[in-house]
Amino acid sequence: NAGVMQNPRHLVRRRGQEARLRCSPMKGHSHVYWYRQLPEEGLKFMVYLQKENIIDESGMPKERFSAEFPKEGPSILRIQQVVRGDSAAYFCASSHGQGGNYGYTFGSGTRLTVV
Amino acid sequence: AQTVTQSQPEMSVQEAETVTLSCTYDTSESDYYLFWYKQPPSRQMILVIRQEAYKQQNATENRFSVNFQKAAKSFSLKISDSQLGDAAMYFCAYRINNDMRFGAGTRLTVKP
């Protein structure tokens, strides 16, 4: 079991470009969560998705950010027209079910640097 | 709103000694779950230990144990016989349903 796979590991974008971050959940997991981590801070919830559905996007900025989890393929977090403040580590986690004692399994994160 | 507070930005422990990392949280819920995650320099988030709020017995995983005080909303992590490999950022987390909130973390240094 390969665990949660995120790619790329590092991503550099110029201001105004688009960033696409990919996350493949653990085999058998149908719930995906995206978190953002700024330097020296904890993880901040962004969005929670199940296959083809966004369940909770309360932590995601209303503009420039979008997320999807298609029926086939990885979950994608897209940031359009990136700005320097978007520089952070973005983590994806997956779980087998919602709530309860289902632990999250995290990927290794994508470090986005906007220059 | 649920918040998680880790009041110790940094902690240091001598190898083989014991250290306790503190965590408090604020919630009006009665049924929830608490976690400690470890984040080494590799950035991988590793689950260390979990606790169900409805269980009075403190969780234990080898050298890691918690002191869960539900009334005080406190969830501290004790690391016994500290090893060099324990050096990392430690995050306390609270979860109810799909909402998991993290504290700001405690950076643990282990001195040889």
PDB file of C-alpha atoms in Angstrom:
ATOM      1  CA  ASN A   1       0.000   0.000   0.000  1.00  0.00           C
ATOM      2  CA  ALA A   2       1.701   3.155  -1.222  1.00  0.00           C
ATOM      3  CA  GLY A   3      -0.061   5.463   1.224  1.00  0.00           C
ATOM      4  CA  VAL A   4      -1.189   8.944   0.256  1.00  0.00           C
ATOM      5  CA  MET A   5       0.791  10.173  -2.724  1.00  0.00           C
ATOM      6  CA  GLN A   6       1.226  13.840  -3.403  1.00  0.00           C
ATOM      7  CA  ASN A   7       3.015  15.392  -6.333  1.00  0.00           C
ATOM      8  CA  PRO A   8       4.944  17.331  -7.064  1.00  0.00           C
ATOM      9  CA  ARG A   9       6.960  17.479  -3.876  1.00  0.00           C
ATOM     10  CA  HIS A  10       8.181  20.952  -4.707  1.00  0.00           C
ATOM     11  CA  LEU A  11       6.566  23.440  -7.050  1.00  0.00           C
ATOM     12  CA  VAL A  12       7.858  26.842  -8.036  1.00  0.00           C
ATOM     13  CA  ARG A  13       5.564  29.280  -9.801  1.00  0.00           C
ATOM     14  CA  ARG A  14       5.872  32.893 -10.821  1.00  0.00           C
ATOM     15  CA  ARG A  15       3.256  35.354  -9.670  1.00  0.00           C
ATOM     16  CA  GLY A  16       0.179  35.111 -11.870  1.00  0.00           C
ATOM     17  CA  GLN A  17       0.736  31.511 -12.945  1.00  0.00           C
ATOM     18  CA  GLU A  18      -1.426  28.559 -12.033  1.00  0.00           C
ATOM     19  CA  ALA A  19      -0.455  25.857  -9.550  1.00  0.00           C
ATOM     20  CA  ARG A  20      -1.934  22.355  -9.710  1.00  0.00           C
ATOM     21  CA  LEU A  21      -1.347  20.039  -6.786  1.00  0.00           C
ATOM     22  CA  ARG A  22      -2.255  16.383  -7.013  1.00  0.00           C
ATOM     23  CA  CYS A  23      -3.198  13.887  -4.351  1.00  0.00           C
ATOM     24  CA  SER A  24      -3.886  10.172  -4.705  1.00  0.00           C
ATOM     25  CA  PRO A  25      -5.522   8.819  -1.533  1.00  0.00           C
ATOM     26  CA  MET A  26      -4.709   5.525   0.074  1.00  0.00           C
ATOM     27  CA  LYS A  27      -6.260   2.533  -1.611  1.00  0.00           C
ATOM     28  CA  GLY A  28      -9.774   2.073  -0.304  1.00  0.00           C
ATOM     29  CA  HIS A  29     -10.059   5.628   1.037  1.00  0.00           C
ATOM     30  CA  SER A  30     -12.823   7.729  -0.456  1.00  0.00           C
ATOM     31  CA  HIS A  31     -12.474  10.837   1.699  1.00  0.00           C
ATOM     32  CA  VAL A  32      -9.848  13.466   0.926  1.00  0.00           C
ATOM     33  CA  TYR A  33      -8.861  16.557   2.913  1.00  0.00           C
ATOM     34  CA  TRP A  34      -6.570  19.415   1.959  1.00  0.00           C
ATOM     35  CA  TYR A  35      -4.639  21.459   4.508  1.00  0.00           C
ATOM     36  CA  ARG A  36      -2.272  24.398   4.221  1.00  0.00           C
ATOM     37  CA  GLN A  37       0.712  24.901   6.496  1.00  0.00           C
ATOM     38  CA  LEU A  38       2.477  28.218   6.724  1.00  0.00           C
ATOM     39  CA  PRO A  39       6.015  28.272   8.191  1.00  0.00           C
ATOM     40  CA  GLU A  40       6.092  27.621  11.947  1.00  0.00           C
ATOM     41  CA  GLU A  41       2.334  27.128  12.053  1.00  0.00           C
ATOM     42  CA  GLY A  42      -0.052  24.216  12.332  1.00  0.00           C
ATOM     43  CA  LEU A  43      -2.165  22.825   9.538  1.00  0.00           C
ATOM     44  CA  LYS A  44      -5.206  24.829   8.520  1.00  0.00           C
ATOM     45  CA  PHE A  45      -8.179  23.024   7.011  1.00  0.00           C
ATOM     46  CA  MET A  46      -9.080  24.022   3.479  1.00  0.00           C
ATOM     47  CA  VAL A  47     -11.494  21.568   1.906  1.00  0.00           C
ATOM     48  CA  TYR A  48     -13.011  18.104   2.342  1.00  0.00           C
ATOM     49  CA  LEU A  49     -14.075  16.043  -0.664  1.00  0.00           C
ATOM     50  CA  GLN A  50     -15.561  12.696  -1.449  1.00  0.00           C
ATOM     51  CA  LYS A  51     -15.616  11.224  -4.919  1.00  0.00           C
ATOM     52  CA  GLU A  52     -17.111  13.838  -7.266  1.00  0.00           C
ATOM     53  CA  ASN A  53     -18.402  15.938  -4.383  1.00  0.00           C
ATOM     54  CA  ILE A  54     -17.160  18.842  -2.309  1.00  0.00           C
ATOM     55  CA  ILE A  55     -18.469  18.280   1.192  1.00  0.00           C
ATOM     56  CA  ASP A  56     -16.949  21.212   3.061  1.00  0.00           C
ATOM     57  CA  GLU A  57     -14.932  24.042   1.538  1.00  0.00           C
ATOM     58  CA  SER A  58     -15.259  26.453   4.429  1.00  0.00           C
ATOM     59  CA  GLY A  59     -11.496  26.809   4.823  1.00  0.00           C
ATOM     60  CA  MET A  60     -10.733  27.550   1.210  1.00  0.00           C
ATOM     61  CA  PRO A  61     -10.439  31.114  -0.085  1.00  0.00           C
ATOM     62  CA  LYS A  62     -13.417  32.009  -2.258  1.00  0.00           C
ATOM     63  CA  GLU A  63     -11.297  33.310  -5.114  1.00  0.00           C
ATOM     64  CA  ARG A  64      -8.522  31.672  -7.114  1.00  0.00           C
ATOM     65  CA  PHE A  65      -8.709  28.357  -5.227  1.00  0.00           C
ATOM     66  CA  SER A  66     -10.639  25.305  -6.351  1.00  0.00           C
ATOM     67  CA  ALA A  67     -10.570  21.598  -5.625  1.00  0.00           C
ATOM     68  CA  GLU A  68     -11.936  18.495  -7.243  1.00  0.00           C
ATOM     69  CA  PHE A  69     -11.931  14.761  -6.688  1.00  0.00           C
ATOM     70  CA  PRO A  70     -13.120  13.120  -9.902  1.00  0.00           C
ATOM     71  CA  LYS A  71     -14.514   9.635 -10.206  1.00  0.00           C
ATOM     72  CA  GLU A  72     -11.263   8.518 -11.763  1.00  0.00           C
ATOM     73  CA  GLY A  73      -7.874   9.931 -10.920  1.00  0.00           C
ATOM     74  CA  PRO A  74      -6.366  11.985  -8.139  1.00  0.00           C
ATOM     75  CA  SER A  75      -7.767  14.902  -6.239  1.00  0.00           C
ATOM     76  CA  ILE A  76      -6.556  18.244  -7.575  1.00  0.00           C
ATOM     77  CA  LEU A  77      -6.094  21.492  -5.697  1.00  0.00           C
ATOM     78  CA  ARG A  78      -5.794  24.341  -8.152  1.00  0.00           C
ATOM     79  CA  ILE A  79      -4.598  27.825  -7.376  1.00  0.00           C
ATOM     80  CA  GLN A  80      -5.029  30.351 -10.150  1.00  0.00           C
ATOM     81  CA  GLN A  81      -3.011  33.559 -10.506  1.00  0.00           C
ATOM     82  CA  VAL A  82      -0.761  32.693  -7.584  1.00  0.00           C
ATOM     83  CA  VAL A  83       0.559  35.402  -5.289  1.00  0.00           C
ATOM     84  CA  ARG A  84       3.494  35.360  -2.865  1.00  0.00           C
ATOM     85  CA  GLY A  85       1.135  34.769   0.048  1.00  0.00           C
ATOM     86  CA  ASP A  86       0.182  31.399  -1.438  1.00  0.00           C
ATOM     87  CA  SER A  87       3.670  30.099  -0.675  1.00  0.00           C
ATOM     88  CA  ALA A  88       3.172  27.297   1.834  1.00  0.00           C
ATOM     89  CA  ALA A  89       3.184  23.554   2.248  1.00  0.00           C
ATOM     90  CA  TYR A  90      -0.056  21.944   1.122  1.00  0.00           C
ATOM     91  CA  PHE A  91      -0.952  18.611   2.653  1.00  0.00           C
ATOM     92  CA  CYS A  92      -3.491  16.098   1.542  1.00  0.00           C
ATOM     93  CA  ALA A  93      -4.945  13.475   3.858  1.00  0.00           C
ATOM     94  CA  SER A  94      -7.346  10.637   3.264  1.00  0.00           C
ATOM     95  CA  SER A  95      -9.550   8.483   5.423  1.00  0.00           C
ATOM     96  CA  HIS A  96     -11.717   5.430   5.081  1.00  0.00           C
ATOM     97  CA  GLY A  97     -14.816   7.053   6.491  1.00  0.00           C
ATOM     98  CA  GLN A  98     -16.173  10.170   8.015  1.00  0.00           C
ATOM     99  CA  GLY A  99     -15.876  11.000  11.640  1.00  0.00           C
ATOM    100  CA  GLY A 100     -15.282   8.758  14.552  1.00  0.00           C
ATOM    101  CA  ASN A 101     -12.009   7.074  15.110  1.00  0.00           C
ATOM    102  CA  TYR A 102     -11.008   6.979  11.478  1.00  0.00           C
ATOM    103  CA  GLY A 103      -7.538   8.406  11.495  1.00  0.00           C
ATOM    104  CA  TYR A 104      -6.232  10.522   8.702  1.00  0.00           C
ATOM    105  CA  THR A 105      -3.292   9.344   6.645  1.00  0.00           C
ATOM    106  CA  PHE A 106      -1.258  12.256   5.370  1.00  0.00           C
ATOM    107  CA  GLY A 107       0.826  12.640   2.271  1.00  0.00           C
ATOM    108  CA  SER A 108       4.276  14.200   2.370  1.00  0.00           C
ATOM    109  CA  GLY A 109       2.977  17.514   1.154  1.00  0.00           C
ATOM    110  CA  THR A 110       3.724  19.835  -1.739  1.00  0.00           C
ATOM    111  CA  ARG A 111       5.823  22.866  -0.979  1.00  0.00           C
ATOM    112  CA  LEU A 112       4.698  25.707  -3.201  1.00  0.00           C
ATOM    113  CA  THR A 113       7.022  28.645  -3.667  1.00  0.00           C
ATOM    114  CA  VAL A 114       5.799  31.692  -5.525  1.00  0.00           C
ATOM    115  CA  VAL A 115       8.553  33.908  -6.865  1.00  0.00           C
TER     116      VAL A 115
ATOM    117  CA  ALA B   1     -15.581  27.429  17.379  1.00  0.00           C
ATOM    118  CA  GLN B   2     -13.157  24.706  18.203  1.00  0.00           C
ATOM    119  CA  THR B   3      -9.642  25.808  18.993  1.00  0.00           C
ATOM    120  CA  VAL B   4      -6.539  23.893  19.946  1.00  0.00           C
ATOM    121  CA  THR B   5      -3.790  25.582  21.965  1.00  0.00           C
ATOM    122  CA  GLN B   6      -0.245  24.387  22.402  1.00  0.00           C
ATOM    123  CA  SER B   7       1.375  26.801  24.824  1.00  0.00           C
ATOM    124  CA  GLN B   8       4.942  25.554  24.396  1.00  0.00           C
ATOM    125  CA  PRO B   9       6.466  26.645  21.067  1.00  0.00           C
ATOM    126  CA  GLU B  10       9.680  24.786  21.912  1.00  0.00           C
ATOM    127  CA  MET B  11      10.717  22.068  24.344  1.00  0.00           C
ATOM    128  CA  SER B  12      13.991  20.346  24.984  1.00  0.00           C
ATOM    129  CA  VAL B  13      14.742  17.000  26.609  1.00  0.00           C
ATOM    130  CA  GLN B  14      17.847  15.000  27.370  1.00  0.00           C
ATOM    131  CA  GLU B  15      18.102  11.648  25.641  1.00  0.00           C
ATOM    132  CA  ALA B  16      16.552   8.868  27.773  1.00  0.00           C
ATOM    133  CA  GLU B  17      14.631  11.383  29.877  1.00  0.00           C
ATOM    134  CA  THR B  18      10.883  12.063  29.921  1.00  0.00           C
ATOM    135  CA  VAL B  19       9.142  15.102  28.491  1.00  0.00           C
ATOM    136  CA  THR B  20       5.522  16.250  28.516  1.00  0.00           C
ATOM    137  CA  LEU B  21       3.972  18.391  25.795  1.00  0.00           C
ATOM    138  CA  SER B  22       0.827  20.272  26.720  1.00  0.00           C
ATOM    139  CA  CYS B  23      -2.343  20.800  24.736  1.00  0.00           C
ATOM    140  CA  THR B  24      -5.673  22.351  25.610  1.00  0.00           C
ATOM    141  CA  TYR B  25      -8.740  22.647  23.456  1.00  0.00           C
ATOM    142  CA  ASP B  26     -12.050  24.399  23.524  1.00  0.00           C
ATOM    143  CA  THR B  27     -15.281  22.726  22.514  1.00  0.00           C
ATOM    144  CA  SER B  28     -18.898  22.442  23.501  1.00  0.00           C
ATOM    145  CA  GLU B  29     -19.152  18.908  22.132  1.00  0.00           C
ATOM    146  CA  SER B  30     -19.050  15.821  24.325  1.00  0.00           C
ATOM    147  CA  ASP B  31     -18.075  13.210  21.753  1.00  0.00           C
ATOM    148  CA  TYR B  32     -14.898  13.842  19.812  1.00  0.00           C
ATOM    149  CA  TYR B  33     -11.422  12.492  19.163  1.00  0.00           C
ATOM    150  CA  LEU B  34      -7.987  13.786  19.974  1.00  0.00           C
ATOM    151  CA  PHE B  35      -4.704  13.059  18.246  1.00  0.00           C
ATOM    152  CA  TRP B  36      -1.025  13.794  18.463  1.00  0.00           C
ATOM    153  CA  TYR B  37       0.897  13.972  15.216  1.00  0.00           C
ATOM    154  CA  LYS B  38       4.641  14.124  14.742  1.00  0.00           C
ATOM    155  CA  GLN B  39       6.216  16.032  11.868  1.00  0.00           C
ATOM    156  CA  PRO B  40       9.950  15.371  11.401  1.00  0.00           C
ATOM    157  CA  PRO B  41      12.072  17.457   9.006  1.00  0.00           C
ATOM    158  CA  SER B  42      10.855  15.243   6.175  1.00  0.00           C
ATOM    159  CA  ARG B  43       7.496  17.016   6.660  1.00  0.00           C
ATOM    160  CA  GLN B  44       5.605  13.727   6.783  1.00  0.00           C
ATOM    161  CA  MET B  45       2.728  13.886   9.267  1.00  0.00           C
ATOM    162  CA  ILE B  46       2.873  10.759  11.413  1.00  0.00           C
ATOM    163  CA  LEU B  47       0.101   9.747  13.773  1.00  0.00           C
ATOM    164  CA  VAL B  48       1.575   9.156  17.222  1.00  0.00           C
ATOM    165  CA  ILE B  49      -1.442   8.429  19.384  1.00  0.00           C
ATOM    166  CA  ARG B  50      -5.205   8.918  19.478  1.00  0.00           C
ATOM    167  CA  GLN B  51      -7.804   9.199  22.242  1.00  0.00           C
ATOM    168  CA  GLU B  52     -11.567   8.855  22.157  1.00  0.00           C
ATOM    169  CA  ALA B  53     -13.242  11.414  24.406  1.00  0.00           C
ATOM    170  CA  TYR B  54     -15.742   8.875  25.693  1.00  0.00           C
ATOM    171  CA  LYS B  55     -12.956   6.700  27.079  1.00  0.00           C
ATOM    172  CA  GLN B  56     -11.653   7.566  30.511  1.00  0.00           C
ATOM    173  CA  GLN B  57      -8.584   5.376  30.172  1.00  0.00           C
ATOM    174  CA  ASN B  58      -5.552   7.222  28.851  1.00  0.00           C
ATOM    175  CA  ALA B  59      -4.174   5.937  25.554  1.00  0.00           C
ATOM    176  CA  THR B  60      -0.691   4.446  25.462  1.00  0.00           C
ATOM    177  CA  GLU B  61       1.538   3.503  22.529  1.00  0.00           C
ATOM    178  CA  ASN B  62       4.889   2.116  23.653  1.00  0.00           C
ATOM    179  CA  ARG B  63       6.891   5.116  24.943  1.00  0.00           C
ATOM    180  CA  PHE B  64       4.078   7.553  24.217  1.00  0.00           C
ATOM    181  CA  SER B  65       1.165   8.128  26.557  1.00  0.00           C
ATOM    182  CA  VAL B  66      -1.412  10.820  27.108  1.00  0.00           C
ATOM    183  CA  ASN B  67      -2.944  12.470  30.128  1.00  0.00           C
ATOM    184  CA  PHE B  68      -6.509  13.190  29.069  1.00  0.00           C
ATOM    185  CA  GLN B  69      -8.442  15.439  31.414  1.00  0.00           C
ATOM    186  CA  LYS B  70     -11.854  15.883  29.801  1.00  0.00           C
ATOM    187  CA  ALA B  71     -13.271  18.339  32.327  1.00  0.00           C
ATOM    188  CA  ALA B  72     -10.200  20.528  32.023  1.00  0.00           C
ATOM    189  CA  LYS B  73     -10.102  20.013  28.226  1.00  0.00           C
ATOM    190  CA  SER B  74      -6.477  19.068  28.458  1.00  0.00           C
ATOM    191  CA  PHE B  75      -4.632  16.453  26.398  1.00  0.00           C
ATOM    192  CA  SER B  76      -0.922  16.277  27.147  1.00  0.00           C
ATOM    193  CA  LEU B  77       1.582  13.913  25.545  1.00  0.00           C
ATOM    194  CA  LYS B  78       4.271  12.205  27.586  1.00  0.00           C
ATOM    195  CA  ILE B  79       7.315  10.786  25.834  1.00  0.00           C
ATOM    196  CA  SER B  80       9.331   8.419  27.999  1.00  0.00           C
ATOM    197  CA  ASP B  81      12.922   7.340  27.389  1.00  0.00           C
ATOM    198  CA  SER B  82      13.324  10.034  24.728  1.00  0.00           C
ATOM    199  CA  GLN B  83      15.326   9.096  21.670  1.00  0.00           C
ATOM    200  CA  LEU B  84      17.138  11.245  19.132  1.00  0.00           C
ATOM    201  CA  GLY B  85      14.582  10.185  16.542  1.00  0.00           C
ATOM    202  CA  ASP B  86      11.821  11.793  18.586  1.00  0.00           C
ATOM    203  CA  ALA B  87      13.071  15.246  17.603  1.00  0.00           C
ATOM    204  CA  ALA B  88      10.316  16.824  15.521  1.00  0.00           C
ATOM    205  CA  MET B  89       7.376  19.183  15.551  1.00  0.00           C
ATOM    206  CA  TYR B  90       4.450  17.766  17.489  1.00  0.00           C
ATOM    207  CA  PHE B  91       0.906  18.805  16.710  1.00  0.00           C
ATOM    208  CA  CYS B  92      -2.127  18.231  18.869  1.00  0.00           C
ATOM    209  CA  ALA B  93      -5.380  17.831  16.937  1.00  0.00           C
ATOM    210  CA  TYR B  94      -9.061  17.681  17.740  1.00  0.00           C
ATOM    211  CA  ARG B  95     -11.570  16.021  15.466  1.00  0.00           C
ATOM    212  CA  ILE B  96     -15.341  15.815  15.284  1.00  0.00           C
ATOM    213  CA  ASN B  97     -16.816  14.353  12.122  1.00  0.00           C
ATOM    214  CA  ASN B  98     -14.861  15.717   9.173  1.00  0.00           C
ATOM    215  CA  ASP B  99     -13.513  18.732  11.040  1.00  0.00           C
ATOM    216  CA  MET B 100      -9.963  18.250  12.320  1.00  0.00           C
ATOM    217  CA  ARG B 101      -8.268  21.273  13.926  1.00  0.00           C
ATOM    218  CA  PHE B 102      -4.594  21.491  14.740  1.00  0.00           C
ATOM    219  CA  GLY B 103      -2.609  23.426  17.294  1.00  0.00           C
ATOM    220  CA  ALA B 104       0.354  25.563  16.258  1.00  0.00           C
ATOM    221  CA  GLY B 105       2.810  22.874  17.280  1.00  0.00           C
ATOM    222  CA  THR B 106       5.675  22.314  19.714  1.00  0.00           C
ATOM    223  CA  ARG B 107       9.200  21.868  18.422  1.00  0.00           C
ATOM    224  CA  LEU B 108      10.918  19.139  20.441  1.00  0.00           C
ATOM    225  CA  THR B 109      14.699  18.996  20.580  1.00  0.00           C
ATOM    226  CA  VAL B 110      16.426  15.913  21.983  1.00  0.00           C
ATOM    227  CA  LYS B 111      19.915  16.457  23.368  1.00  0.00           C
ATOM    228  CA  PRO B 112      22.375  13.542  23.242  1.00  0.00           C
TER     229      PRO B 112
END
